[in-house]
Amino acid sequence: MFVFEEDVDGRKLTEIINTDHVNVKYLPGHKLPENIIADPDVLHTASDADIILFVIPHQFIKTTCKPLVGNLKPGAVGISLIKGFDLAEGGGIELISRMIGSHLNISMSVLMGANLAKEVADEMFCETTIGCRDRELGRDYRELFQTHYFRVVVVDDVEAVEVCGALKNIVATGAGFVDGLGYGDNTKAAIIRLGMMEIIKFCEVFYEGSQLGTFFESCGVADLITTCYGGRNRKVAEAFVTTGKTIEELEQELLNGQKLQGPQTAAEVNFMLKAKNMEDRFPLFTAIDKICKGIIAPDQMIECIRNHPEHMCNFDIKRVTVANK
């Protein structure tokens, strides 16, 4: 396991993990198996791997992958758990899995779902979704990941699975604003519902061929719900409203070194929507980005949902499929 080296109470984090078998900074109180070896050298970690899991904040993926270019085992494949986008030239955005696959010349799949880390570590039952086009490899992934408390469903709708994982953090940020404003569960439900509609519409517009059934897997509605009630984006967004501090200040104070994805993903998405003159088609995403940047006040988000152009989010029910049948 590649671990970015840092000092914790006078000891190196890799040393703590390899001797005490606990990641005291990011997953305290949970014993790690002794066959997990923390290594601060990403090339040494990944150079002889058959399957590489990418599970780092998307802000750091380019610098982390740079030493791996041209140095991986022939036939190696990757699977990304990273939520977010990369900015592309011309006002567009690029999926993280595509960016990794292009840079490293490997086949990429994705894993997304309602999988809050602490609950997974506590072995509470949950589901996840793997997006993989190779049916045989998908079966291998299912065997590798599935346990009695971690149920895996494999679908071939890779782009929709990944987009759900990225965009749900924007909606969760909006849900946090609602909590901070004290508007209650009815208002939060409206945010979740309209957020789900904009997620589906985003895939319909930019990733043609996405299957509506994918949005009812764990990567879709389940991940959206759990993140809007229990994730770090919701937590920081609530504090943003109640404290008046900036997103950056609260990230430092509340997350113990972890990174937010919602505000940055909102900025990346708005970067593309603005370039394509499509902000009015995604008013919730646009409003959340503007709130994060201090352009509008949090309570103005309600005007956005009150006047939401739902007619722009009509879906063809014939496209519903049963995934992994």
PDB file of C-alpha atoms in Angstrom:
ATOM      1  CA  MET A   1       0.000   0.000   0.000  1.00  0.00           C
ATOM      2  CA  PHE A   2       1.470   3.319  -1.088  1.00  0.00           C
ATOM      3  CA  VAL A   3       1.344   5.770   1.819  1.00  0.00           C
ATOM      4  CA  PHE A   4       2.268   9.421   1.521  1.00  0.00           C
ATOM      5  CA  GLU A   5       4.927   9.796   4.197  1.00  0.00           C
ATOM      6  CA  GLU A   6       4.229  12.122   7.102  1.00  0.00           C
ATOM      7  CA  ASP A   7       5.141  12.369  10.774  1.00  0.00           C
ATOM      8  CA  VAL A   8       2.583  11.515  13.441  1.00  0.00           C
ATOM      9  CA  ASP A   9       3.658  12.230  17.032  1.00  0.00           C
ATOM     10  CA  GLY A  10       7.324  11.981  16.078  1.00  0.00           C
ATOM     11  CA  ARG A  11       7.010   8.703  14.133  1.00  0.00           C
ATOM     12  CA  LYS A  12       6.707   8.100  10.411  1.00  0.00           C
ATOM     13  CA  LEU A  13       3.231   6.981   9.378  1.00  0.00           C
ATOM     14  CA  THR A  14       4.592   4.034   7.371  1.00  0.00           C
ATOM     15  CA  GLU A  15       6.535   2.827  10.420  1.00  0.00           C
ATOM     16  CA  ILE A  16       3.397   2.993  12.586  1.00  0.00           C
ATOM     17  CA  ILE A  17       1.347   1.028  10.053  1.00  0.00           C
ATOM     18  CA  ASN A  18       4.045  -1.620   9.595  1.00  0.00           C
ATOM     19  CA  THR A  19       4.732  -2.127  13.298  1.00  0.00           C
ATOM     20  CA  ASP A  20       1.439  -1.326  15.045  1.00  0.00           C
ATOM     21  CA  HIS A  21      -0.771  -2.250  12.068  1.00  0.00           C
ATOM     22  CA  VAL A  22      -3.024   0.763  12.531  1.00  0.00           C
ATOM     23  CA  ASN A  23      -3.374   3.793  10.281  1.00  0.00           C
ATOM     24  CA  VAL A  24      -3.572   6.122  13.262  1.00  0.00           C
ATOM     25  CA  LYS A  25      -4.212   9.230  11.184  1.00  0.00           C
ATOM     26  CA  TYR A  26      -6.854   8.180   8.690  1.00  0.00           C
ATOM     27  CA  LEU A  27      -8.451   5.047  10.201  1.00  0.00           C
ATOM     28  CA  PRO A  28      -7.677   5.030  13.943  1.00  0.00           C
ATOM     29  CA  GLY A  29      -8.929   2.198  16.104  1.00  0.00           C
ATOM     30  CA  HIS A  30      -8.988  -0.418  13.340  1.00  0.00           C
ATOM     31  CA  LYS A  31      -6.372  -3.161  13.172  1.00  0.00           C
ATOM     32  CA  LEU A  32      -4.999  -3.755   9.691  1.00  0.00           C
ATOM     33  CA  PRO A  33      -3.968  -7.237   8.505  1.00  0.00           C
ATOM     34  CA  GLU A  34      -0.254  -7.801   8.962  1.00  0.00           C
ATOM     35  CA  ASN A  35       0.215  -8.595   5.267  1.00  0.00           C
ATOM     36  CA  ILE A  36      -0.561  -4.957   4.415  1.00  0.00           C
ATOM     37  CA  ILE A  37       2.801  -3.235   4.008  1.00  0.00           C
ATOM     38  CA  ALA A  38       2.943   0.561   3.917  1.00  0.00           C
ATOM     39  CA  ASP A  39       5.493   1.858   1.403  1.00  0.00           C
ATOM     40  CA  PRO A  40       6.298   5.539   0.716  1.00  0.00           C
ATOM     41  CA  ASP A  41       7.653   4.716  -2.762  1.00  0.00           C
ATOM     42  CA  VAL A  42       4.736   4.469  -5.205  1.00  0.00           C
ATOM     43  CA  LEU A  43       6.831   2.827  -7.943  1.00  0.00           C
ATOM     44  CA  HIS A  44       8.148   0.165  -5.576  1.00  0.00           C
ATOM     45  CA  THR A  45       4.579  -0.435  -4.425  1.00  0.00           C
ATOM     46  CA  ALA A  46       3.008  -0.875  -7.853  1.00  0.00           C
ATOM     47  CA  SER A  47       5.728  -1.976 -10.287  1.00  0.00           C
ATOM     48  CA  ASP A  48       5.091  -5.747  -9.983  1.00  0.00           C
ATOM     49  CA  ALA A  49       1.331  -5.619  -9.335  1.00  0.00           C
ATOM     50  CA  ASP A  50      -1.216  -7.403 -11.520  1.00  0.00           C
ATOM     51  CA  ILE A  51      -4.086  -5.235 -10.269  1.00  0.00           C
ATOM     52  CA  ILE A  52      -3.580  -1.662  -9.050  1.00  0.00           C
ATOM     53  CA  LEU A  53      -6.201   0.059  -6.885  1.00  0.00           C
ATOM     54  CA  PHE A  54      -6.273   3.847  -7.092  1.00  0.00           C
ATOM     55  CA  VAL A  55      -7.727   5.301  -3.877  1.00  0.00           C
ATOM     56  CA  ILE A  56      -6.336   8.800  -3.343  1.00  0.00           C
ATOM     57  CA  PRO A  57      -7.883  12.283  -3.555  1.00  0.00           C
ATOM     58  CA  HIS A  58      -8.242  13.189  -7.209  1.00  0.00           C
ATOM     59  CA  GLN A  59      -6.213  16.368  -6.660  1.00  0.00           C
ATOM     60  CA  PHE A  60      -3.050  14.236  -6.336  1.00  0.00           C
ATOM     61  CA  ILE A  61      -3.510  11.600  -9.007  1.00  0.00           C
ATOM     62  CA  LYS A  62      -1.279  13.134 -11.695  1.00  0.00           C
ATOM     63  CA  THR A  63       1.744  13.599  -9.443  1.00  0.00           C
ATOM     64  CA  THR A  64       1.280  10.162  -7.888  1.00  0.00           C
ATOM     65  CA  CYS A  65       1.007   8.390 -11.250  1.00  0.00           C
ATOM     66  CA  LYS A  66       3.946  10.162 -12.885  1.00  0.00           C
ATOM     67  CA  PRO A  67       6.638   7.715 -11.615  1.00  0.00           C
ATOM     68  CA  LEU A  68       4.550   4.762 -12.846  1.00  0.00           C
ATOM     69  CA  VAL A  69       4.509   5.769 -16.513  1.00  0.00           C
ATOM     70  CA  GLY A  70       6.202   3.032 -18.537  1.00  0.00           C
ATOM     71  CA  ASN A  71       7.187   1.117 -15.398  1.00  0.00           C
ATOM     72  CA  LEU A  72       4.256  -1.219 -14.766  1.00  0.00           C
ATOM     73  CA  LYS A  73       4.058  -4.956 -15.258  1.00  0.00           C
ATOM     74  CA  PRO A  74       2.856  -5.987 -18.753  1.00  0.00           C
ATOM     75  CA  GLY A  75      -0.834  -6.860 -18.617  1.00  0.00           C
ATOM     76  CA  ALA A  76      -1.465  -4.942 -15.392  1.00  0.00           C
ATOM     77  CA  VAL A  77      -4.970  -3.535 -14.959  1.00  0.00           C
ATOM     78  CA  GLY A  78      -6.365  -0.864 -12.655  1.00  0.00           C
ATOM     79  CA  ILE A  79      -9.530  -0.109 -10.732  1.00  0.00           C
ATOM     80  CA  SER A  80     -10.322   3.397  -9.502  1.00  0.00           C
ATOM     81  CA  LEU A  81     -12.242   4.341  -6.368  1.00  0.00           C
ATOM     82  CA  ILE A  82     -11.506   8.037  -6.945  1.00  0.00           C
ATOM     83  CA  LYS A  83     -14.393  10.506  -6.981  1.00  0.00           C
ATOM     84  CA  GLY A  84     -13.944  13.578  -9.144  1.00  0.00           C
ATOM     85  CA  PHE A  85     -12.922  14.849 -12.573  1.00  0.00           C
ATOM     86  CA  ASP A  86      -9.833  16.218 -14.238  1.00  0.00           C
ATOM     87  CA  LEU A  87     -10.014  19.490 -16.157  1.00  0.00           C
ATOM     88  CA  ALA A  88      -9.449  19.057 -19.883  1.00  0.00           C
ATOM     89  CA  GLU A  89      -8.522  21.550 -22.558  1.00  0.00           C
ATOM     90  CA  GLY A  90     -11.260  23.523 -24.263  1.00  0.00           C
ATOM     91  CA  GLY A  91     -13.489  23.889 -21.203  1.00  0.00           C
ATOM     92  CA  GLY A  92     -14.167  20.185 -20.722  1.00  0.00           C
ATOM     93  CA  ILE A  93     -13.623  17.604 -18.010  1.00  0.00           C
ATOM     94  CA  GLU A  94     -12.217  14.100 -18.126  1.00  0.00           C
ATOM     95  CA  LEU A  95     -13.065  11.041 -16.071  1.00  0.00           C
ATOM     96  CA  ILE A  96     -10.279  10.105 -13.649  1.00  0.00           C
ATOM     97  CA  SER A  97     -10.261   6.478 -14.822  1.00  0.00           C
ATOM     98  CA  ARG A  98      -9.765   7.583 -18.417  1.00  0.00           C
ATOM     99  CA  MET A  99      -6.988   9.921 -17.425  1.00  0.00           C
ATOM    100  CA  ILE A 100      -5.197   7.171 -15.477  1.00  0.00           C
ATOM    101  CA  GLY A 101      -5.698   4.643 -18.267  1.00  0.00           C
ATOM    102  CA  SER A 102      -4.381   7.055 -20.869  1.00  0.00           C
ATOM    103  CA  HIS A 103      -1.321   8.068 -18.841  1.00  0.00           C
ATOM    104  CA  LEU A 104      -0.341   4.550 -17.781  1.00  0.00           C
ATOM    105  CA  ASN A 105      -1.639   2.657 -20.845  1.00  0.00           C
ATOM    106  CA  ILE A 106      -3.639   0.190 -18.766  1.00  0.00           C
ATOM    107  CA  SER A 107      -7.243  -1.012 -18.812  1.00  0.00           C
ATOM    108  CA  MET A 108      -9.295   0.692 -16.092  1.00  0.00           C
ATOM    109  CA  SER A 109     -12.468  -0.203 -14.212  1.00  0.00           C
ATOM    110  CA  VAL A 110     -14.195   1.671 -11.372  1.00  0.00           C
ATOM    111  CA  LEU A 111     -15.698   0.876  -7.962  1.00  0.00           C
ATOM    112  CA  MET A 112     -18.275   3.219  -6.414  1.00  0.00           C
ATOM    113  CA  GLY A 113     -20.977   2.766  -3.810  1.00  0.00           C
ATOM    114  CA  ALA A 114     -22.536   3.623  -0.489  1.00  0.00           C
ATOM    115  CA  ASN A 115     -19.329   2.718   1.327  1.00  0.00           C
ATOM    116  CA  LEU A 116     -18.511   5.110   4.179  1.00  0.00           C
ATOM    117  CA  ALA A 117     -15.027   4.017   5.225  1.00  0.00           C
ATOM    118  CA  LYS A 118     -15.585   3.614   8.955  1.00  0.00           C
ATOM    119  CA  GLU A 119     -18.667   1.455   8.476  1.00  0.00           C
ATOM    120  CA  VAL A 120     -16.846  -0.762   5.976  1.00  0.00           C
ATOM    121  CA  ALA A 121     -13.947  -1.062   8.432  1.00  0.00           C
ATOM    122  CA  ASP A 122     -16.450  -2.014  11.149  1.00  0.00           C
ATOM    123  CA  GLU A 123     -17.721  -4.761   8.800  1.00  0.00           C
ATOM    124  CA  MET A 124     -21.251  -3.384   8.695  1.00  0.00           C
ATOM    125  CA  PHE A 125     -23.124  -4.768   5.691  1.00  0.00           C
ATOM    126  CA  CYS A 126     -23.058  -2.633   2.547  1.00  0.00           C
ATOM    127  CA  GLU A 127     -23.189  -2.897  -1.214  1.00  0.00           C
ATOM    128  CA  THR A 128     -20.922  -1.562  -3.926  1.00  0.00           C
ATOM    129  CA  THR A 129     -20.933  -1.305  -7.717  1.00  0.00           C
ATOM    130  CA  ILE A 130     -18.052  -2.173 -10.023  1.00  0.00           C
ATOM    131  CA  GLY A 131     -18.101  -0.808 -13.561  1.00  0.00           C
ATOM    132  CA  CYS A 132     -16.132  -3.135 -15.841  1.00  0.00           C
ATOM    133  CA  ARG A 133     -16.589  -3.864 -19.548  1.00  0.00           C
ATOM    134  CA  ASP A 134     -14.558  -7.086 -19.526  1.00  0.00           C
ATOM    135  CA  ARG A 135     -16.978  -9.749 -18.291  1.00  0.00           C
ATOM    136  CA  GLU A 136     -14.278 -12.212 -17.206  1.00  0.00           C
ATOM    137  CA  LEU A 137     -12.286  -9.527 -15.383  1.00  0.00           C
ATOM    138  CA  GLY A 138     -15.501  -8.331 -13.777  1.00  0.00           C
ATOM    139  CA  ARG A 139     -16.051 -11.811 -12.337  1.00  0.00           C
ATOM    140  CA  ASP A 140     -12.489 -11.766 -10.972  1.00  0.00           C
ATOM    141  CA  TYR A 141     -13.081  -8.387  -9.339  1.00  0.00           C
ATOM    142  CA  ARG A 142     -16.272  -9.658  -7.737  1.00  0.00           C
ATOM    143  CA  GLU A 143     -14.446 -12.630  -6.255  1.00  0.00           C
ATOM    144  CA  LEU A 144     -11.612 -10.425  -5.001  1.00  0.00           C
ATOM    145  CA  PHE A 145     -13.768  -7.807  -3.317  1.00  0.00           C
ATOM    146  CA  GLN A 146     -16.916  -9.552  -2.130  1.00  0.00           C
ATOM    147  CA  THR A 147     -17.207 -10.684   1.501  1.00  0.00           C
ATOM    148  CA  HIS A 148     -20.124 -11.630   3.727  1.00  0.00           C
ATOM    149  CA  TYR A 149     -20.556  -7.946   4.640  1.00  0.00           C
ATOM    150  CA  PHE A 150     -19.527  -6.327   1.328  1.00  0.00           C
ATOM    151  CA  ARG A 151     -21.815  -7.237  -1.575  1.00  0.00           C
ATOM    152  CA  VAL A 152     -20.557  -6.518  -5.089  1.00  0.00           C
ATOM    153  CA  VAL A 153     -22.634  -5.982  -8.236  1.00  0.00           C
ATOM    154  CA  VAL A 154     -20.765  -5.692 -11.548  1.00  0.00           C
ATOM    155  CA  VAL A 155     -22.192  -3.678 -14.457  1.00  0.00           C
ATOM    156  CA  ASP A 156     -20.686  -2.661 -17.789  1.00  0.00           C
ATOM    157  CA  ASP A 157     -21.927   0.941 -17.630  1.00  0.00           C
ATOM    158  CA  VAL A 158     -18.521   2.226 -16.529  1.00  0.00           C
ATOM    159  CA  GLU A 159     -18.982   5.939 -17.221  1.00  0.00           C
ATOM    160  CA  ALA A 160     -22.284   6.213 -15.351  1.00  0.00           C
ATOM    161  CA  VAL A 161     -20.855   4.383 -12.329  1.00  0.00           C
ATOM    162  CA  GLU A 162     -17.923   6.796 -12.153  1.00  0.00           C
ATOM    163  CA  VAL A 163     -19.984   9.926 -12.803  1.00  0.00           C
ATOM    164  CA  CYS A 164     -22.352   8.998  -9.963  1.00  0.00           C
ATOM    165  CA  GLY A 165     -19.398   8.708  -7.600  1.00  0.00           C
ATOM    166  CA  ALA A 166     -18.175  12.178  -8.530  1.00  0.00           C
ATOM    167  CA  LEU A 167     -21.417  14.137  -8.734  1.00  0.00           C
ATOM    168  CA  LYS A 168     -22.977  12.833  -5.528  1.00  0.00           C
ATOM    169  CA  ASN A 169     -20.404  14.865  -3.587  1.00  0.00           C
ATOM    170  CA  ILE A 170     -21.761  18.065  -5.120  1.00  0.00           C
ATOM    171  CA  VAL A 171     -25.291  17.153  -4.005  1.00  0.00           C
ATOM    172  CA  ALA A 172     -24.036  16.202  -0.536  1.00  0.00           C
ATOM    173  CA  THR A 173     -22.518  19.672  -0.255  1.00  0.00           C
ATOM    174  CA  GLY A 174     -25.963  21.107  -0.995  1.00  0.00           C
ATOM    175  CA  ALA A 175     -27.488  18.811   1.629  1.00  0.00           C
ATOM    176  CA  GLY A 176     -24.983  20.175   4.147  1.00  0.00           C
ATOM    177  CA  PHE A 177     -26.058  23.724   3.336  1.00  0.00           C
ATOM    178  CA  VAL A 178     -29.652  22.674   4.082  1.00  0.00           C
ATOM    179  CA  ASP A 179     -28.598  21.233   7.439  1.00  0.00           C
ATOM    180  CA  GLY A 180     -26.699  24.397   8.291  1.00  0.00           C
ATOM    181  CA  LEU A 181     -29.718  26.516   7.439  1.00  0.00           C
ATOM    182  CA  GLY A 182     -31.937  24.331   9.640  1.00  0.00           C
ATOM    183  CA  TYR A 183     -34.449  23.644   6.858  1.00  0.00           C
ATOM    184  CA  GLY A 184     -35.161  20.022   7.807  1.00  0.00           C
ATOM    185  CA  ASP A 185     -35.494  16.660   6.101  1.00  0.00           C
ATOM    186  CA  ASN A 186     -38.227  17.680   3.644  1.00  0.00           C
ATOM    187  CA  THR A 187     -35.945  20.266   2.080  1.00  0.00           C
ATOM    188  CA  LYS A 188     -33.013  17.868   2.119  1.00  0.00           C
ATOM    189  CA  ALA A 189     -35.161  15.284   0.345  1.00  0.00           C
ATOM    190  CA  ALA A 190     -35.857  17.829  -2.387  1.00  0.00           C
ATOM    191  CA  ILE A 191     -32.138  18.481  -2.778  1.00  0.00           C
ATOM    192  CA  ILE A 192     -31.439  14.740  -3.018  1.00  0.00           C
ATOM    193  CA  ARG A 193     -34.228  14.173  -5.549  1.00  0.00           C
ATOM    194  CA  LEU A 194     -33.295  17.094  -7.798  1.00  0.00           C
ATOM    195  CA  GLY A 195     -29.622  16.226  -7.410  1.00  0.00           C
ATOM    196  CA  MET A 196     -30.337  12.696  -8.633  1.00  0.00           C
ATOM    197  CA  MET A 197     -32.174  14.122 -11.624  1.00  0.00           C
ATOM    198  CA  GLU A 198     -29.243  16.360 -12.522  1.00  0.00           C
ATOM    199  CA  ILE A 199     -26.820  13.437 -12.170  1.00  0.00           C
ATOM    200  CA  ILE A 200     -28.896  11.378 -14.603  1.00  0.00           C
ATOM    201  CA  LYS A 201     -29.272  14.332 -16.952  1.00  0.00           C
ATOM    202  CA  PHE A 202     -25.507  14.934 -16.856  1.00  0.00           C
ATOM    203  CA  CYS A 203     -24.866  11.365 -17.987  1.00  0.00           C
ATOM    204  CA  GLU A 204     -27.606  11.598 -20.608  1.00  0.00           C
ATOM    205  CA  VAL A 205     -26.057  14.744 -22.094  1.00  0.00           C
ATOM    206  CA  PHE A 206     -22.333  14.011 -21.816  1.00  0.00           C
ATOM    207  CA  TYR A 207     -22.116  10.181 -21.687  1.00  0.00           C
ATOM    208  CA  GLU A 208     -24.688   8.981 -24.177  1.00  0.00           C
ATOM    209  CA  GLY A 209     -25.745   5.375 -23.757  1.00  0.00           C
ATOM    210  CA  SER A 210     -25.787   5.372 -19.941  1.00  0.00           C
ATOM    211  CA  GLN A 211     -28.353   2.912 -18.608  1.00  0.00           C
ATOM    212  CA  LEU A 212     -31.028   4.264 -16.293  1.00  0.00           C
ATOM    213  CA  GLY A 213     -30.864   1.100 -14.202  1.00  0.00           C
ATOM    214  CA  THR A 214     -27.295   1.944 -13.171  1.00  0.00           C
ATOM    215  CA  PHE A 215     -28.557   4.913 -11.146  1.00  0.00           C
ATOM    216  CA  PHE A 216     -30.528   2.520  -8.931  1.00  0.00           C
ATOM    217  CA  GLU A 217     -27.434   0.517  -8.043  1.00  0.00           C
ATOM    218  CA  SER A 218     -25.329   1.256  -4.952  1.00  0.00           C
ATOM    219  CA  CYS A 219     -23.193   3.703  -6.951  1.00  0.00           C
ATOM    220  CA  GLY A 220     -26.274   5.805  -7.657  1.00  0.00           C
ATOM    221  CA  VAL A 221     -29.186   6.482  -5.345  1.00  0.00           C
ATOM    222  CA  ALA A 222     -27.716   4.554  -2.386  1.00  0.00           C
ATOM    223  CA  ASP A 223     -24.394   6.388  -2.421  1.00  0.00           C
ATOM    224  CA  LEU A 224     -26.190   9.696  -2.875  1.00  0.00           C
ATOM    225  CA  ILE A 225     -28.407   9.123   0.180  1.00  0.00           C
ATOM    226  CA  THR A 226     -25.658   7.941   2.512  1.00  0.00           C
ATOM    227  CA  THR A 227     -23.322  10.768   1.492  1.00  0.00           C
ATOM    228  CA  CYS A 228     -26.023  13.393   1.998  1.00  0.00           C
ATOM    229  CA  TYR A 229     -26.527  12.146   5.562  1.00  0.00           C
ATOM    230  CA  GLY A 230     -23.130  10.902   6.685  1.00  0.00           C
ATOM    231  CA  GLY A 231     -20.273  12.123   4.493  1.00  0.00           C
ATOM    232  CA  ARG A 232     -17.527  14.680   5.049  1.00  0.00           C
ATOM    233  CA  ASN A 233     -18.862  16.996   2.330  1.00  0.00           C
ATOM    234  CA  ARG A 234     -22.169  17.319   4.159  1.00  0.00           C
ATOM    235  CA  LYS A 235     -20.373  17.911   7.458  1.00  0.00           C
ATOM    236  CA  VAL A 236     -18.136  20.695   6.172  1.00  0.00           C
ATOM    237  CA  ALA A 237     -20.942  22.348   4.188  1.00  0.00           C
ATOM    238  CA  GLU A 238     -23.099  22.511   7.315  1.00  0.00           C
ATOM    239  CA  ALA A 239     -20.232  24.156   9.222  1.00  0.00           C
ATOM    240  CA  PHE A 240     -19.703  26.562   6.308  1.00  0.00           C
ATOM    241  CA  VAL A 241     -23.192  27.931   6.933  1.00  0.00           C
ATOM    242  CA  THR A 242     -23.128  27.934  10.743  1.00  0.00           C
ATOM    243  CA  THR A 243     -19.601  29.286  11.307  1.00  0.00           C
ATOM    244  CA  GLY A 244     -19.054  31.672   8.419  1.00  0.00           C
ATOM    245  CA  LYS A 245     -15.581  30.211   7.859  1.00  0.00           C
ATOM    246  CA  THR A 246     -14.254  29.356   4.411  1.00  0.00           C
ATOM    247  CA  ILE A 247     -14.324  25.865   2.946  1.00  0.00           C
ATOM    248  CA  GLU A 248     -10.524  25.770   3.094  1.00  0.00           C
ATOM    249  CA  GLU A 249     -10.442  26.699   6.790  1.00  0.00           C
ATOM    250  CA  LEU A 250     -13.025  24.070   7.682  1.00  0.00           C
ATOM    251  CA  GLU A 251     -11.251  21.385   5.664  1.00  0.00           C
ATOM    252  CA  GLN A 252      -8.152  22.011   7.775  1.00  0.00           C
ATOM    253  CA  GLU A 253     -10.063  22.087  11.065  1.00  0.00           C
ATOM    254  CA  LEU A 254     -12.484  19.178  10.614  1.00  0.00           C
ATOM    255  CA  LEU A 255     -10.967  16.549   8.339  1.00  0.00           C
ATOM    256  CA  ASN A 256      -7.608  15.617   9.902  1.00  0.00           C
ATOM    257  CA  GLY A 257      -5.764  15.772   6.606  1.00  0.00           C
ATOM    258  CA  GLN A 258      -8.509  14.273   4.450  1.00  0.00           C
ATOM    259  CA  LYS A 259      -9.648  16.196   1.382  1.00  0.00           C
ATOM    260  CA  LEU A 260     -13.063  17.432   0.333  1.00  0.00           C
ATOM    261  CA  GLN A 261     -14.299  16.434  -3.102  1.00  0.00           C
ATOM    262  CA  GLY A 262     -17.652  18.237  -3.367  1.00  0.00           C
ATOM    263  CA  PRO A 263     -16.603  21.896  -3.744  1.00  0.00           C
ATOM    264  CA  GLN A 264     -13.752  21.100  -6.128  1.00  0.00           C
ATOM    265  CA  THR A 265     -15.920  18.782  -8.223  1.00  0.00           C
ATOM    266  CA  ALA A 266     -18.614  21.479  -8.346  1.00  0.00           C
ATOM    267  CA  ALA A 267     -15.999  23.913  -9.666  1.00  0.00           C
ATOM    268  CA  GLU A 268     -14.799  21.407 -12.276  1.00  0.00           C
ATOM    269  CA  VAL A 269     -18.336  20.685 -13.465  1.00  0.00           C
ATOM    270  CA  ASN A 270     -19.239  24.377 -13.571  1.00  0.00           C
ATOM    271  CA  PHE A 271     -16.054  25.043 -15.551  1.00  0.00           C
ATOM    272  CA  MET A 272     -17.433  22.820 -18.310  1.00  0.00           C
ATOM    273  CA  LEU A 273     -21.069  23.918 -18.035  1.00  0.00           C
ATOM    274  CA  LYS A 274     -20.073  27.564 -18.305  1.00  0.00           C
ATOM    275  CA  ALA A 275     -17.858  26.881 -21.320  1.00  0.00           C
ATOM    276  CA  LYS A 276     -20.767  25.109 -23.028  1.00  0.00           C
ATOM    277  CA  ASN A 277     -23.352  27.708 -21.940  1.00  0.00           C
ATOM    278  CA  MET A 278     -25.316  25.025 -20.078  1.00  0.00           C
ATOM    279  CA  GLU A 279     -25.422  26.328 -16.510  1.00  0.00           C
ATOM    280  CA  ASP A 280     -29.182  26.876 -16.721  1.00  0.00           C
ATOM    281  CA  ARG A 281     -29.710  23.171 -17.468  1.00  0.00           C
ATOM    282  CA  PHE A 282     -28.034  22.205 -14.181  1.00  0.00           C
ATOM    283  CA  PRO A 283     -29.174  24.920 -11.755  1.00  0.00           C
ATOM    284  CA  LEU A 284     -28.528  22.939  -8.567  1.00  0.00           C
ATOM    285  CA  PHE A 285     -24.926  22.111  -9.476  1.00  0.00           C
ATOM    286  CA  THR A 286     -24.410  25.725 -10.535  1.00  0.00           C
ATOM    287  CA  ALA A 287     -25.889  27.183  -7.338  1.00  0.00           C
ATOM    288  CA  ILE A 288     -23.794  24.915  -5.094  1.00  0.00           C
ATOM    289  CA  ASP A 289     -20.620  25.977  -6.909  1.00  0.00           C
ATOM    290  CA  LYS A 290     -21.518  29.648  -6.516  1.00  0.00           C
ATOM    291  CA  ILE A 291     -22.215  29.198  -2.794  1.00  0.00           C
ATOM    292  CA  CYS A 292     -18.852  27.488  -2.270  1.00  0.00           C
ATOM    293  CA  LYS A 293     -17.137  30.407  -4.011  1.00  0.00           C
ATOM    294  CA  GLY A 294     -19.058  33.018  -1.988  1.00  0.00           C
ATOM    295  CA  ILE A 295     -20.841  34.415  -5.055  1.00  0.00           C
ATOM    296  CA  ILE A 296     -24.314  33.816  -3.607  1.00  0.00           C
ATOM    297  CA  ALA A 297     -25.573  33.121  -0.082  1.00  0.00           C
ATOM    298  CA  PRO A 298     -26.493  29.548   0.946  1.00  0.00           C
ATOM    299  CA  ASP A 299     -30.189  30.342   1.311  1.00  0.00           C
ATOM    300  CA  GLN A 300     -30.350  31.345  -2.366  1.00  0.00           C
ATOM    301  CA  MET A 301     -30.062  27.658  -3.235  1.00  0.00           C
ATOM    302  CA  ILE A 302     -33.724  27.314  -2.284  1.00  0.00           C
ATOM    303  CA  GLU A 303     -34.719  29.737  -5.059  1.00  0.00           C
ATOM    304  CA  CYS A 304     -32.820  27.489  -7.431  1.00  0.00           C
ATOM    305  CA  ILE A 305     -34.770  24.373  -6.454  1.00  0.00           C
ATOM    306  CA  ARG A 306     -38.063  26.232  -6.198  1.00  0.00           C
ATOM    307  CA  ASN A 307     -37.749  27.200  -9.855  1.00  0.00           C
ATOM    308  CA  HIS A 308     -35.956  24.083 -11.055  1.00  0.00           C
ATOM    309  CA  PRO A 309     -36.646  23.405 -14.763  1.00  0.00           C
ATOM    310  CA  GLU A 310     -37.641  19.777 -14.321  1.00  0.00           C
ATOM    311  CA  HIS A 311     -38.851  19.590 -17.901  1.00  0.00           C
ATOM    312  CA  MET A 312     -35.175  19.493 -18.856  1.00  0.00           C
ATOM    313  CA  CYS A 313     -34.750  16.195 -16.961  1.00  0.00           C
ATOM    314  CA  ASN A 314     -37.154  13.902 -18.826  1.00  0.00           C
ATOM    315  CA  PHE A 315     -35.920  10.345 -19.326  1.00  0.00           C
ATOM    316  CA  ASP A 316     -36.866   7.579 -21.697  1.00  0.00           C
ATOM    317  CA  ILE A 317     -38.189   4.800 -19.483  1.00  0.00           C
ATOM    318  CA  LYS A 318     -37.469   2.266 -22.240  1.00  0.00           C
ATOM    319  CA  ARG A 319     -33.780   2.629 -21.406  1.00  0.00           C
ATOM    320  CA  VAL A 320     -34.199   1.032 -17.972  1.00  0.00           C
ATOM    321  CA  THR A 321     -32.167  -2.179 -17.771  1.00  0.00           C
ATOM    322  CA  VAL A 322     -31.565  -4.825 -15.142  1.00  0.00           C
ATOM    323  CA  ALA A 323     -27.847  -4.728 -14.465  1.00  0.00           C
ATOM    324  CA  ASN A 324     -25.820  -7.922 -14.027  1.00  0.00           C
ATOM    325  CA  LYS A 325     -28.726 -10.194 -14.921  1.00  0.00           C
TER     326      LYS A 325
END
